[in-house]
Coordinates of C-alpha atoms in Angstrom, one line a residue:
M187 CA -34.1 24.4 7.4
S188 CA -30.5 23.6 8.3
E189 CA -28.8 20.8 6.5
A190 CA -27.6 17.7 8.4
P191 CA -23.8 17.8 8.9
L192 CA -21.8 15.5 6.7
P193 CA -20.2 12.5 8.4
T194 CA -16.5 13.0 9.2
C195 CA -14.3 10.5 7.4
P196 CA -12.1 8.7 9.9
C197 CA -9.0 9.3 7.8
V198 CA -8.6 12.7 9.5
L199 CA -8.3 10.9 12.9
V200 CA -6.6 7.5 12.3
A201 CA -3.1 9.0 12.1
R202 CA -3.2 9.3 15.9
A203 CA -2.8 5.6 16.2
T204 CA 0.2 5.3 13.9
E205 CA 1.8 8.5 15.5
W206 CA 1.5 7.0 19.0
A207 CA 2.9 3.7 17.8
A208 CA 5.8 5.5 16.1
L209 CA 6.6 7.5 19.2
A210 CA 6.7 4.4 21.4
G211 CA 8.7 2.3 18.9
A212 CA 11.2 5.1 18.2
R213 CA 12.2 5.0 21.9
W214 CA 13.9 1.6 21.2
L215 CA 15.9 2.7 18.2
G216 CA 19.3 1.0 18.2
R217 CA 18.7 -0.7 21.5
D218 CA 18.9 -4.3 20.1
D219 CA 15.6 -5.4 21.5
E220 CA 13.2 -6.1 18.6
A221 CA 10.5 -7.7 20.8
A222 CA 10.4 -4.7 23.2
A223 CA 10.1 -2.2 20.3
G224 CA 7.3 -4.2 18.7
D225 CA 5.4 -4.6 22.0
A226 CA 5.7 -0.9 22.8
A227 CA 4.5 0.1 19.3
E228 CA 1.6 -2.4 19.5
G229 CA 0.4 -1.2 22.9
A230 CA 0.5 2.5 21.8
M231 CA -1.4 1.8 18.6
M232 CA -4.0 -0.1 20.6
S233 CA -4.4 3.0 22.9
G234 CA -4.8 5.3 19.8
L235 CA -7.3 3.0 18.1
S236 CA -9.4 2.7 21.3
Q237 CA -10.3 6.4 21.1
L238 CA -11.4 6.5 17.4
P239 CA -15.1 6.9 16.8
I240 CA -15.4 3.6 14.9
S241 CA -16.4 0.0 15.6
G242 CA -13.3 -1.7 14.2
K243 CA -12.2 -5.3 14.0
V244 CA -8.6 -6.4 13.3
V245 CA -8.6 -8.8 10.4
I246 CA -4.8 -8.6 9.8
G247 CA -2.6 -8.2 12.8
P248 CA 1.1 -8.2 13.7
E249 CA 3.0 -11.4 13.8
N250 CA 2.9 -12.8 17.4
G251 CA 0.8 -9.8 18.4
E252 CA -1.1 -9.8 21.6
A253 CA -3.0 -6.6 22.0
L254 CA -3.9 -6.4 18.3
R255 CA -4.2 -10.0 17.3
V256 CA -6.8 -11.0 14.6
G257 CA -10.3 -10.7 15.9
T258 CA -9.6 -7.9 18.4
E259 CA -12.3 -5.2 18.4
V260 CA -11.2 -1.6 18.7
G261 CA -12.7 1.9 18.7
A262 CA -15.1 3.9 20.8
G263 CA -18.1 2.9 18.7
G264 CA -19.5 4.1 15.4
E265 CA -19.3 3.0 11.7
A266 CA -18.0 -0.6 11.2
F267 CA -14.5 -1.0 9.8
D268 CA -12.0 -3.8 9.2
L269 CA -8.4 -3.0 10.0
A270 CA -5.0 -4.3 8.9
V271 CA -2.4 -3.2 11.4
D272 CA 1.4 -3.2 11.5
P273 CA 2.5 -1.2 14.5
L274 CA 6.1 -1.5 13.6
E275 CA 7.0 -2.3 10.0
G276 CA 10.7 -3.0 10.2
S277 CA 11.1 -3.9 13.9
G278 CA 14.5 -5.4 13.1
V279 CA 15.5 -2.1 11.5
V280 CA 14.6 -0.3 14.7
A281 CA 16.5 -2.8 16.9
R282 CA 19.6 -2.2 14.7
G283 CA 19.2 1.5 14.6
G284 CA 18.6 1.4 10.8
T285 CA 16.5 3.5 8.4
G286 CA 13.1 3.3 6.9
A287 CA 10.9 1.8 9.7
M288 CA 7.3 2.9 9.8
S289 CA 4.1 2.3 11.7
M290 CA 1.2 1.5 9.4
L291 CA -2.5 0.6 9.3
A292 CA -5.2 0.2 6.7
V293 CA -8.9 0.8 7.4
G294 CA -11.8 -0.1 5.2
P295 CA -15.5 -1.1 5.3
T296 CA -16.3 -4.6 6.4
G297 CA -15.0 -7.1 3.9
S298 CA -12.6 -4.7 2.2
L299 CA -9.4 -6.3 3.3
L300 CA -8.8 -9.9 2.2
H301 CA -8.0 -12.3 5.0
L302 CA -5.3 -14.7 3.7
P303 CA -3.5 -17.5 5.5
D304 CA -0.1 -16.5 7.1
M305 CA 2.4 -17.6 4.4
Y306 CA 4.6 -16.1 1.7
M307 CA 3.4 -14.3 -1.4
R308 CA 5.6 -13.3 -4.3
R309 CA 4.6 -9.9 -5.6
M310 CA 5.4 -7.0 -7.9
A311 CA 4.4 -3.4 -7.3
V312 CA 4.6 -0.2 -9.4
G313 CA 3.2 3.3 -9.5
P314 CA 0.6 4.9 -11.7
R315 CA 3.0 5.5 -14.6
A316 CA 3.7 1.7 -15.0
K317 CA 0.2 0.5 -14.1
G318 CA -1.0 -2.1 -16.5
H319 CA 2.5 -2.8 -17.8
I320 CA 3.5 -5.5 -15.4
D321 CA 2.7 -9.2 -15.4
L322 CA 3.9 -11.4 -12.5
M323 CA 3.9 -14.5 -14.8
R324 CA 6.3 -13.0 -17.3
P325 CA 10.1 -13.1 -17.0
M326 CA 11.7 -10.4 -14.9
A327 CA 13.6 -8.9 -17.9
E328 CA 10.3 -8.4 -19.8
N329 CA 8.7 -6.6 -16.8
I330 CA 11.7 -4.4 -16.4
G331 CA 11.6 -3.5 -20.1
A332 CA 7.9 -2.8 -19.8
V333 CA 8.4 -0.5 -16.8
A334 CA 11.3 1.3 -18.6
T335 CA 9.1 1.8 -21.6
A336 CA 6.3 3.2 -19.4
F337 CA 8.7 5.8 -18.0
G338 CA 10.4 6.5 -21.3
R339 CA 13.7 5.3 -20.0
N340 CA 16.3 2.6 -20.6
A341 CA 16.4 -0.5 -18.4
N342 CA 19.5 0.7 -16.6
D343 CA 17.6 3.8 -15.4
I344 CA 15.1 1.6 -13.5
T345 CA 15.6 1.1 -9.8
T346 CA 14.2 -2.1 -8.4
L347 CA 13.6 -2.6 -4.7
V348 CA 14.3 -6.1 -3.3
L349 CA 14.4 -7.4 0.3
D350 CA 17.9 -8.6 1.1
R351 CA 17.1 -12.2 1.7
P352 CA 18.7 -15.5 0.6
R353 CA 15.4 -16.5 -1.1
H354 CA 15.9 -13.7 -3.6
H355 CA 19.3 -14.8 -4.9
D356 CA 18.0 -16.0 -8.3
L357 CA 15.6 -13.0 -8.6
I358 CA 18.5 -10.6 -8.0
E359 CA 20.6 -12.3 -10.7
E360 CA 17.6 -12.0 -13.1
I361 CA 17.3 -8.3 -12.4
R362 CA 21.1 -7.8 -12.9
A363 CA 21.0 -9.6 -16.1
A364 CA 18.1 -7.4 -17.3
G365 CA 20.4 -4.4 -16.7
A366 CA 18.3 -2.7 -14.0
R367 CA 19.6 -1.1 -10.9
I368 CA 18.9 -2.8 -7.5
K369 CA 18.4 -1.3 -4.1
L370 CA 18.6 -4.0 -1.5
I371 CA 16.6 -3.2 1.7
P372 CA 17.0 -5.0 5.0
D373 CA 13.3 -4.8 6.0
G374 CA 10.1 -3.0 5.1
D375 CA 8.6 -4.4 1.9
V376 CA 5.4 -2.4 2.4
T377 CA 7.5 0.7 2.5
A378 CA 9.2 -0.4 -0.7
S379 CA 5.9 -0.8 -2.5
I380 CA 4.8 2.7 -1.5
S381 CA 8.1 4.1 -2.4
A382 CA 7.9 2.6 -5.9
A383 CA 4.5 4.4 -6.4
I384 CA 5.6 7.9 -5.3
R385 CA 7.6 10.1 -7.7
G386 CA 10.7 11.7 -6.3
T387 CA 12.0 8.6 -4.6
N388 CA 13.8 7.5 -7.8
D389 CA 12.4 4.0 -7.2
H390 CA 10.3 2.4 -9.9
L391 CA 9.6 -1.3 -9.1
A392 CA 9.3 -3.3 -5.9
V393 CA 9.5 -7.1 -6.3
G394 CA 10.1 -10.2 -4.2
I395 CA 8.6 -12.7 -1.7
G396 CA 7.1 -11.5 1.6
G397 CA 4.2 -12.1 3.9
T398 CA 0.5 -12.1 3.0
R399 CA -0.3 -9.3 5.5
Q400 CA 2.4 -7.1 3.9
A401 CA 0.8 -7.8 0.5
V402 CA -2.6 -6.7 1.7
L403 CA -1.2 -3.5 3.2
S404 CA 0.8 -2.8 0.1
A405 CA -2.3 -3.4 -2.1
A406 CA -4.4 -1.0 0.0
A407 CA -1.7 1.7 -0.3
L408 CA -1.2 1.3 -4.0
R409 CA -5.0 1.5 -4.6
C410 CA -4.9 4.9 -2.8
L411 CA -1.9 6.0 -4.9
G412 CA -3.2 4.8 -8.2
G413 CA -0.5 2.1 -8.6
D414 CA -0.6 -1.5 -9.5
L415 CA 0.2 -4.7 -7.6
Q416 CA 0.1 -8.4 -8.5
A417 CA 0.7 -11.1 -5.9
Q418 CA 0.6 -14.9 -5.8
L419 CA 0.7 -17.3 -2.9
W420 CA 4.0 -19.0 -2.4
P421 CA 3.3 -22.1 -0.2
T422 CA 6.3 -24.0 1.1
T423 CA 4.6 -27.0 2.6
R424 CA 1.6 -29.2 1.9
G425 CA 0.0 -27.8 5.0
E426 CA 0.1 -24.3 3.7
I427 CA -1.7 -25.4 0.5
E428 CA -4.4 -27.0 2.7
E429 CA -4.6 -23.8 4.7
A430 CA -5.1 -21.8 1.6
A431 CA -8.0 -24.1 0.6
A432 CA -9.5 -23.6 4.0
H433 CA -9.6 -19.9 3.2
G434 CA -11.4 -20.5 0.0
I435 CA -8.4 -20.4 -2.3
D436 CA -8.4 -23.6 -4.3
D437 CA -6.0 -22.4 -6.9
V438 CA -2.7 -21.4 -5.2
N439 CA -1.4 -20.3 -8.6
R440 CA -4.0 -17.5 -8.8
V441 CA -2.6 -14.1 -9.4
F442 CA -4.3 -11.5 -7.1
S443 CA -4.6 -7.9 -8.1
A444 CA -4.6 -4.9 -5.7
D445 CA -8.4 -4.8 -6.2
D446 CA -8.7 -8.4 -5.1
L447 CA -6.6 -7.9 -2.0
A448 CA -8.1 -4.6 -0.9
P449 CA -11.4 -3.9 -2.5
G450 CA -13.6 -1.0 -1.3
E451 CA -12.7 2.5 -0.2
V452 CA -9.7 2.0 1.9
I453 CA -7.7 4.4 4.1
V454 CA -3.9 3.8 4.7
V455 CA -1.8 5.7 7.2
A456 CA 1.9 5.5 7.8
T457 CA 4.1 7.3 10.3
G458 CA 7.9 7.3 10.1
V459 CA 9.8 5.7 13.0
S460 CA 13.3 6.1 11.7
N461 CA 14.4 8.2 8.8
G462 CA 13.8 6.9 5.3
D463 CA 13.5 8.0 1.7
L464 CA 9.7 8.3 2.1
L465 CA 9.1 9.6 5.6
R466 CA 11.2 11.2 8.3
G467 CA 11.6 9.4 11.6
V468 CA 10.5 10.6 15.0
R469 CA 12.6 13.5 16.3
F470 CA 12.7 13.9 20.1
L471 CA 13.2 17.4 21.4
A472 CA 13.4 18.8 25.0
D473 CA 9.7 18.3 25.9
S474 CA 8.1 17.3 22.6
A475 CA 8.6 15.1 19.5
R476 CA 7.9 15.6 15.9
T477 CA 6.4 13.0 13.6
H478 CA 6.0 12.8 9.8
S479 CA 3.0 10.9 8.4
L480 CA 1.4 9.9 5.1
V481 CA -2.4 9.7 5.0
M482 CA -4.1 8.2 1.9
C483 CA -7.8 8.0 1.6
M484 CA -9.9 6.7 -1.4
R485 CA -13.1 8.0 0.1
C486 CA -11.8 11.6 0.3
N487 CA -9.6 11.1 -2.8
W488 CA -6.5 12.6 -1.3
V489 CA -2.9 11.8 -0.3
R490 CA -1.5 14.0 2.4
F491 CA 1.8 14.3 4.1
S492 CA 1.5 15.7 7.6
E493 CA 3.9 17.0 10.2
S494 CA 2.8 16.9 13.9
I495 CA 4.4 18.1 17.1
H496 CA 3.5 16.1 20.2
F497 CA 4.0 17.9 23.6
F498 CA 4.7 15.8 26.6
A499 CA 3.4 18.3 29.2
R500 CA 0.8 21.1 29.1
E501 CA 3.2 23.4 31.0
R502 CA 6.1 23.6 28.5
K503 CA 9.1 25.7 27.9
E504 CA 9.8 24.7 24.3
E505 CA 8.4 26.7 21.4
V506 CA 7.0 25.4 18.2
R507 CA 9.7 25.4 15.5
L508 CA 9.5 25.7 11.8
L509 CA 11.1 23.0 9.8
G510 CA 14.7 24.0 9.0

């Protein structure tokens, strides 16, 4: 008697959606049109998702998104999944021709990605080495000292990633006073959280105030990487406090863990749009393009970097090249 075939985990397929989004978004690199870059990436990701053998529902979508707004159903049918999508993480970076832009999505069983109101969250993220050593409610200097101890280093060996925003002025001064190094980034706080959790980037801690959807994506990625994230809502108006209550959050001071934000067996995929410390950007050749992706899956218990070559025509003159 033959055994029934094991079901295929969708993690082996979902990179198609981020690769297509990256290919579309990268065409707008440096063209000073943030909206066009975002729209192109969103449409391409929708096309990729529509072919996946899943019954997916977008629970966290891009800001001002149309094709992939919250509630959109995607996939060709199959197992039910919730999706958090960010077709172009760092659209402003792409418009300026900068570095570190990515296309990202997180996939998990129904209910595995927490739906939060669209507002700010302050958060802190580290990798496996410093897991359990951070506390969002403690002063910044104590957290930097704890991370340094976890790595067996001094505070001035620790690199902290912070979005370059006016709202982070006081935070930056606290980090400087603690003696840590600072890497200010123009965009891409999800990228920063992932970078802090992967050895070889020489980044150790990501901290700051960003959006709730970025917090959930970061939490999902850090769960796959064995890292740690703590986040707290940062409402700026009374209306946002009321909106949080409408989402079942009565205590806006609650500190969420990565497990709270992204419970369940999640899959996170990211494809580089422009070159960064973590992923290489799209490289266009004569009749093809090369993409670099990161696939993380809790169900399969793996983290995989993959390089893909996408040909634009079946009849082609260009040969496949080894990386040089």
